[in-house]
Amino acid sequence: MSDPLSVAGSIVGVVSLGITASQGLINYYEAFRGQQSAIDHTTRKLAHLRDFLDDLRRQLDARNSQHEDDDLLSSVRSSVEDCAAAIYGLKDELNKFDKTFRPGTMAGLLAAGRRVAYPFRERTLQRLNEDVDDVISCLSFAVQVLQQSDIGNIQRGIADIQVSIDDNRALLDLVRGSQVSSEIRAWLKAPDASINFNEILKRKHPGTGSWFTEGPDFTTWLTKPNSFLWLAGFAGCGKSVLASTTIHSVFQHRRGHPRIGVAFFFFTFNDESKQDASAMLRALVLQLSSQLGHGHTHLSGLYDAYRHATPPESALLECLHDVIRDFNDVYIVLDALDESPRQKHRGTLLDILADLRKDEPGLHLLVSSRDEVDIREGLKALPEETIKLKNEFIDRDIASFISQYLQQRLQRWAEFHDKIETALTTGAKGVFRWVECQFKILADCPESEDLLEKQLESLPPTLDETYRRMLDNIPLASKPYARQMLAVLCCASRPLKVDELTDAIAVQLDDPPTYNTKRKLKNAEAIHRVCPGLVEIDKDRYYGDTVRLAHFSIREFLELDPGSERIDAGFYRVVPQDAHTDVASICLAVLRELVPLEPATLALQFYAARYWPEHYRSGRADRLEAQILQLFTHHSLFVNLSTLLRFPSGYRFCYSEPPSRWRHCLLDRWCQSVPGGVGRRTGGLQREDSSAG
């Protein structure tokens, strides 16, 4: 029998090599961050790999200190050996980079605004992306094995873990899009649906949704031509998790059937890039095109027709129809239709889905959403095509979730598990989200049987009442901060980074609004303390951690009309028009903090420069006019604003243009984007400035 310590040492050696290689590659690419989307994508994948390997090494060190026997380590070693070639491939790439960038070369390249060709070739970036995907796919098995609590669990769970890893590999192959050129992918700008899929998998516990994927409705959907299913349920009942379970099962069905296509999309309330029909169509077209063995002629044709513009939804829909017909069967899963804004995008989305379902015998479409009137009327689902997610099977899934959570997270209450399980199972009424909130509250309960009983006896009866109590429990001094934070998160155009949100809260909405450094929250922990249980932080070491509302139902609760029969948020109630006005005002205030002719000093200034006109259009113009005119009549600040718009990823520097030209171009674009008198007034400023030469 081999020595476990020597086995562990060899594994750690390979993992450490991967960490060194990925960090070295990141160091090279990070210098050119923001100048090319393909570089940013590769750097982000490398950062994810580095973090993944760091976590694996920590777990190996912990197991090594426990002197685990080599049954466990042999399973891990096999997984590591499978990906060793890819790790050595990353090291080889790093060695080539070292030869390309001799000492002192980097500084000179950056100063001249140039870069050497090799590390930035499409072929190089694609090879790196594939190596990263291969390493993570292989090592996911090792990580899950190490997370098992004992050898018995490892032996029992090893087959299930392997199936899950195989499915994840299939997912990577499915959505990677490597068969499509980076030029077309950069032009198409298809949202990455795998991000949402992976986030949902983190929340999913074993067995959830098996009642559906092993039942007759799912089997019929898989086999019946032009089949359709609508998973209809209320807030927090687990629709997204069930959609992810469906996707996994479709992967399994697809094995051995190359003429089957699979695609999916998750509509997302806190990310405007994943809310409309165009985003959905672009994602589906890319995913399916990359699966066609004979190439992607339809997508290439679309690119040739619209290479200098964004393709219209009608052209995207026609392309999707063409791609679907190249398969024998295509399975499409769309989650959370209700998170596409009703007044803005949803009507068009429902029309496109109706068109998509026509005359497509090979299409199998499954959607999930709340049962809202416009969605019900738009989908026109038959009774046998509708799965109501309020049933005994959901209740069983919730009971299983409660039991597993207690065993894994609340061991300090072990002697009272039966009592807690009974109370939560009875009170859940089919709502996973309600249970999650109660667990957060129980985690803070002092260890006293009497206090625990009082907590269980006074559980809120509904999700709305749960949110109301969470808001009521915010400390008095923090309430204005919490109200401003929740309003900002409700209407932000994209997920905000931690430091962007803390900048937004630092703006004091007085007359005039001012940036107050004393109001700035120090870190993510401070954000959690202001709004406990209502916000979540998504970790990302490369792009920065982002903050979001913990669930769509929170935003819905905050925006409830006082005339509703449901409990409203009171002091924290968010009126969208007022919230957009406040965010526009916050953006303009942080732009006023620009130091003339100096780089941005606040994280939120990049967001503010890009998105304040959108918030202006959705807000109350009369409350913003003074701030806008102040900004646009300050020449040096205006120059900084135009520079900021070229700084983020997707924009190019244009050093050859004089600052006055930047101002004219920006004013011209802005005047076209805003209504009413302010646009005309600044237009006058533009003409006056232009005539002055």
mmCIF file of C-alpha atoms in Angstrom, residues 147-296:
data_model
loop_
_atom_site.group_PDB
_atom_site.id
_atom_site.type_symbol
_atom_site.label_atom_id
_atom_site.label_comp_id
_atom_site.label_asym_id
_atom_site.label_seq_id
_atom_site.Cartn_x
_atom_site.Cartn_y
_atom_site.Cartn_z
ATOM 1 C CA GLN A 147 -16.070 17.443 1.112
ATOM 2 C CA GLN A 148 -17.582 14.132 2.193
ATOM 3 C CA SER A 149 -17.530 13.774 5.974
ATOM 4 C CA ASP A 150 -16.196 10.195 6.144
ATOM 5 C CA ILE A 151 -15.003 7.274 4.063
ATOM 6 C CA GLY A 152 -18.394 5.587 4.219
ATOM 7 C CA ASN A 153 -20.029 8.660 2.725
ATOM 8 C CA ILE A 154 -17.387 8.752 0.006
ATOM 9 C CA GLN A 155 -18.028 5.172 -1.020
ATOM 10 C CA ARG A 156 -21.792 5.623 -0.995
ATOM 11 C CA GLY A 157 -21.780 8.926 -2.837
ATOM 12 C CA ILE A 158 -19.013 8.365 -5.335
ATOM 13 C CA ALA A 159 -21.255 7.145 -8.163
ATOM 14 C CA ASP A 160 -23.684 10.045 -7.739
ATOM 15 C CA ILE A 161 -20.836 12.551 -7.695
ATOM 16 C CA GLN A 162 -19.369 11.097 -10.887
ATOM 17 C CA VAL A 163 -22.715 11.390 -12.657
ATOM 18 C CA SER A 164 -22.958 15.022 -11.546
ATOM 19 C CA ILE A 165 -19.438 15.773 -12.776
ATOM 20 C CA ASP A 166 -20.187 14.155 -16.128
ATOM 21 C CA ASP A 167 -23.228 16.379 -16.441
ATOM 22 C CA ASN A 168 -21.180 19.476 -15.628
ATOM 23 C CA ARG A 169 -18.673 18.517 -18.288
ATOM 24 C CA ALA A 170 -21.530 18.122 -20.747
ATOM 25 C CA LEU A 171 -22.740 21.581 -19.757
ATOM 26 C CA LEU A 172 -19.311 23.105 -20.387
ATOM 27 C CA ASP A 173 -19.097 21.437 -23.786
ATOM 28 C CA LEU A 174 -22.619 22.568 -24.564
ATOM 29 C CA VAL A 175 -22.333 26.269 -23.777
ATOM 30 C CA ARG A 176 -18.641 26.893 -24.338
ATOM 31 C CA GLY A 177 -19.279 28.140 -27.871
ATOM 32 C CA SER A 178 -15.703 27.300 -28.892
ATOM 33 C CA GLN A 179 -16.933 26.129 -32.307
ATOM 34 C CA VAL A 180 -17.940 29.733 -32.999
ATOM 35 C CA SER A 181 -15.188 32.251 -33.738
ATOM 36 C CA SER A 182 -14.321 34.791 -31.055
ATOM 37 C CA GLU A 183 -15.057 37.543 -33.584
ATOM 38 C CA ILE A 184 -18.672 36.409 -33.960
ATOM 39 C CA ARG A 185 -19.064 35.811 -30.225
ATOM 40 C CA ALA A 186 -17.785 39.310 -29.449
ATOM 41 C CA TRP A 187 -20.225 40.770 -31.983
ATOM 42 C CA LEU A 188 -23.212 38.738 -30.791
ATOM 43 C CA LYS A 189 -22.664 39.612 -27.100
ATOM 44 C CA ALA A 190 -24.740 36.649 -25.928
ATOM 45 C CA PRO A 191 -25.273 36.633 -22.137
ATOM 46 C CA ASP A 192 -23.634 33.715 -20.338
ATOM 47 C CA ALA A 193 -26.493 31.603 -18.962
ATOM 48 C CA SER A 194 -24.103 29.103 -17.374
ATOM 49 C CA ILE A 195 -23.321 31.653 -14.623
ATOM 50 C CA ASN A 196 -26.933 31.535 -13.409
ATOM 51 C CA PHE A 197 -27.059 27.770 -13.826
ATOM 52 C CA ASN A 198 -23.999 27.250 -11.643
ATOM 53 C CA GLU A 199 -25.259 29.674 -8.975
ATOM 54 C CA ILE A 200 -28.525 27.739 -8.731
ATOM 55 C CA LEU A 201 -26.688 24.414 -8.505
ATOM 56 C CA LYS A 202 -24.933 25.716 -5.373
ATOM 57 C CA ARG A 203 -28.344 26.059 -3.672
ATOM 58 C CA LYS A 204 -29.707 22.731 -4.898
ATOM 59 C CA HIS A 205 -29.673 19.791 -2.516
ATOM 60 C CA PRO A 206 -29.661 16.143 -3.690
ATOM 61 C CA GLY A 207 -32.964 14.740 -4.888
ATOM 62 C CA THR A 208 -34.759 18.058 -5.378
ATOM 63 C CA GLY A 209 -37.193 17.839 -8.282
ATOM 64 C CA SER A 210 -36.722 14.125 -8.960
ATOM 65 C CA TRP A 211 -40.499 13.698 -8.588
ATOM 66 C CA PHE A 212 -40.847 15.776 -11.762
ATOM 67 C CA THR A 213 -38.000 14.427 -13.909
ATOM 68 C CA GLU A 214 -38.965 10.837 -13.072
ATOM 69 C CA GLY A 215 -42.672 11.427 -13.680
ATOM 70 C CA PRO A 216 -44.981 11.025 -16.697
ATOM 71 C CA ASP A 217 -45.286 14.746 -17.536
ATOM 72 C CA PHE A 218 -41.554 15.063 -18.102
ATOM 73 C CA THR A 219 -41.398 11.821 -20.097
ATOM 74 C CA THR A 220 -44.195 13.039 -22.372
ATOM 75 C CA TRP A 221 -42.429 16.375 -22.831
ATOM 76 C CA LEU A 222 -39.223 14.586 -23.842
ATOM 77 C CA THR A 223 -40.877 12.446 -26.497
ATOM 78 C CA LYS A 224 -43.925 14.292 -27.848
ATOM 79 C CA PRO A 225 -43.332 16.439 -30.983
ATOM 80 C CA ASN A 226 -43.644 20.208 -30.435
ATOM 81 C CA SER A 227 -44.142 19.676 -26.702
ATOM 82 C CA PHE A 228 -44.580 22.460 -24.167
ATOM 83 C CA LEU A 229 -44.622 22.665 -20.368
ATOM 84 C CA TRP A 230 -45.172 25.599 -18.024
ATOM 85 C CA LEU A 231 -43.913 25.306 -14.440
ATOM 86 C CA ALA A 232 -46.164 27.791 -12.650
ATOM 87 C CA GLY A 233 -45.579 28.717 -9.033
ATOM 88 C CA PHE A 234 -45.555 31.578 -6.552
ATOM 89 C CA ALA A 235 -42.540 33.439 -5.171
ATOM 90 C CA GLY A 236 -39.893 31.307 -3.508
ATOM 91 C CA CYS A 237 -41.335 27.877 -4.337
ATOM 92 C CA GLY A 238 -38.156 26.612 -6.054
ATOM 93 C CA LYS A 239 -38.947 27.192 -9.737
ATOM 94 C CA SER A 240 -35.341 27.972 -10.685
ATOM 95 C CA VAL A 241 -33.983 24.916 -8.891
ATOM 96 C CA LEU A 242 -36.551 22.746 -10.673
ATOM 97 C CA ALA A 243 -35.537 24.313 -13.994
ATOM 98 C CA SER A 244 -31.888 23.433 -13.287
ATOM 99 C CA THR A 245 -32.932 19.864 -12.424
ATOM 100 C CA THR A 246 -34.709 19.701 -15.776
ATOM 101 C CA ILE A 247 -31.584 20.877 -17.596
ATOM 102 C CA HIS A 248 -29.521 18.169 -15.903
ATOM 103 C CA SER A 249 -32.017 15.489 -16.913
ATOM 104 C CA VAL A 250 -32.047 16.723 -20.502
ATOM 105 C CA PHE A 251 -28.241 16.419 -20.552
ATOM 106 C CA GLN A 252 -28.599 12.780 -19.558
ATOM 107 C CA HIS A 253 -31.236 12.211 -22.250
ATOM 108 C CA ARG A 254 -28.938 13.810 -24.834
ATOM 109 C CA ARG A 255 -26.095 11.317 -24.315
ATOM 110 C CA GLY A 256 -25.563 9.236 -27.413
ATOM 111 C CA HIS A 257 -27.875 11.444 -29.498
ATOM 112 C CA PRO A 258 -25.724 13.952 -31.441
ATOM 113 C CA ARG A 259 -28.764 15.260 -33.336
ATOM 114 C CA ILE A 260 -30.287 16.610 -30.117
ATOM 115 C CA GLY A 261 -29.714 20.247 -29.173
ATOM 116 C CA VAL A 262 -30.039 21.685 -25.665
ATOM 117 C CA ALA A 263 -30.206 25.354 -24.687
ATOM 118 C CA PHE A 264 -31.346 27.375 -21.698
ATOM 119 C CA PHE A 265 -31.705 30.919 -20.394
ATOM 120 C CA PHE A 266 -32.385 32.455 -16.994
ATOM 121 C CA PHE A 267 -34.150 35.816 -16.890
ATOM 122 C CA THR A 268 -32.679 37.879 -14.051
ATOM 123 C CA PHE A 269 -34.372 40.776 -12.249
ATOM 124 C CA ASN A 270 -31.117 42.448 -11.159
ATOM 125 C CA ASP A 271 -29.269 42.368 -14.499
ATOM 126 C CA GLU A 272 -30.740 44.303 -17.424
ATOM 127 C CA SER A 273 -28.588 42.348 -19.874
ATOM 128 C CA LYS A 274 -30.684 39.241 -19.092
ATOM 129 C CA GLN A 275 -34.220 40.612 -19.212
ATOM 130 C CA ASP A 276 -35.373 40.972 -22.809
ATOM 131 C CA ALA A 277 -36.153 38.788 -25.804
ATOM 132 C CA SER A 278 -33.014 39.841 -27.682
ATOM 133 C CA ALA A 279 -30.769 38.614 -24.856
ATOM 134 C CA MET A 280 -32.611 35.289 -24.754
ATOM 135 C CA LEU A 281 -32.438 34.808 -28.530
ATOM 136 C CA ARG A 282 -28.727 35.654 -28.698
ATOM 137 C CA ALA A 283 -27.941 33.151 -25.934
ATOM 138 C CA LEU A 284 -30.021 30.369 -27.512
ATOM 139 C CA VAL A 285 -28.608 30.944 -31.005
ATOM 140 C CA LEU A 286 -25.015 30.798 -29.745
ATOM 141 C CA GLN A 287 -25.550 27.707 -27.585
ATOM 142 C CA LEU A 288 -27.272 25.736 -30.332
ATOM 143 C CA SER A 289 -24.965 26.911 -33.138
ATOM 144 C CA SER A 290 -21.944 25.653 -31.210
ATOM 145 C CA GLN A 291 -23.506 22.166 -31.033
ATOM 146 C CA LEU A 292 -23.946 21.715 -34.787
ATOM 147 C CA GLY A 293 -21.375 19.304 -36.136
ATOM 148 C CA HIS A 294 -21.328 20.807 -39.635
ATOM 149 C CA GLY A 295 -20.630 24.352 -38.497
ATOM 150 C CA HIS A 296 -22.693 27.433 -37.780
#
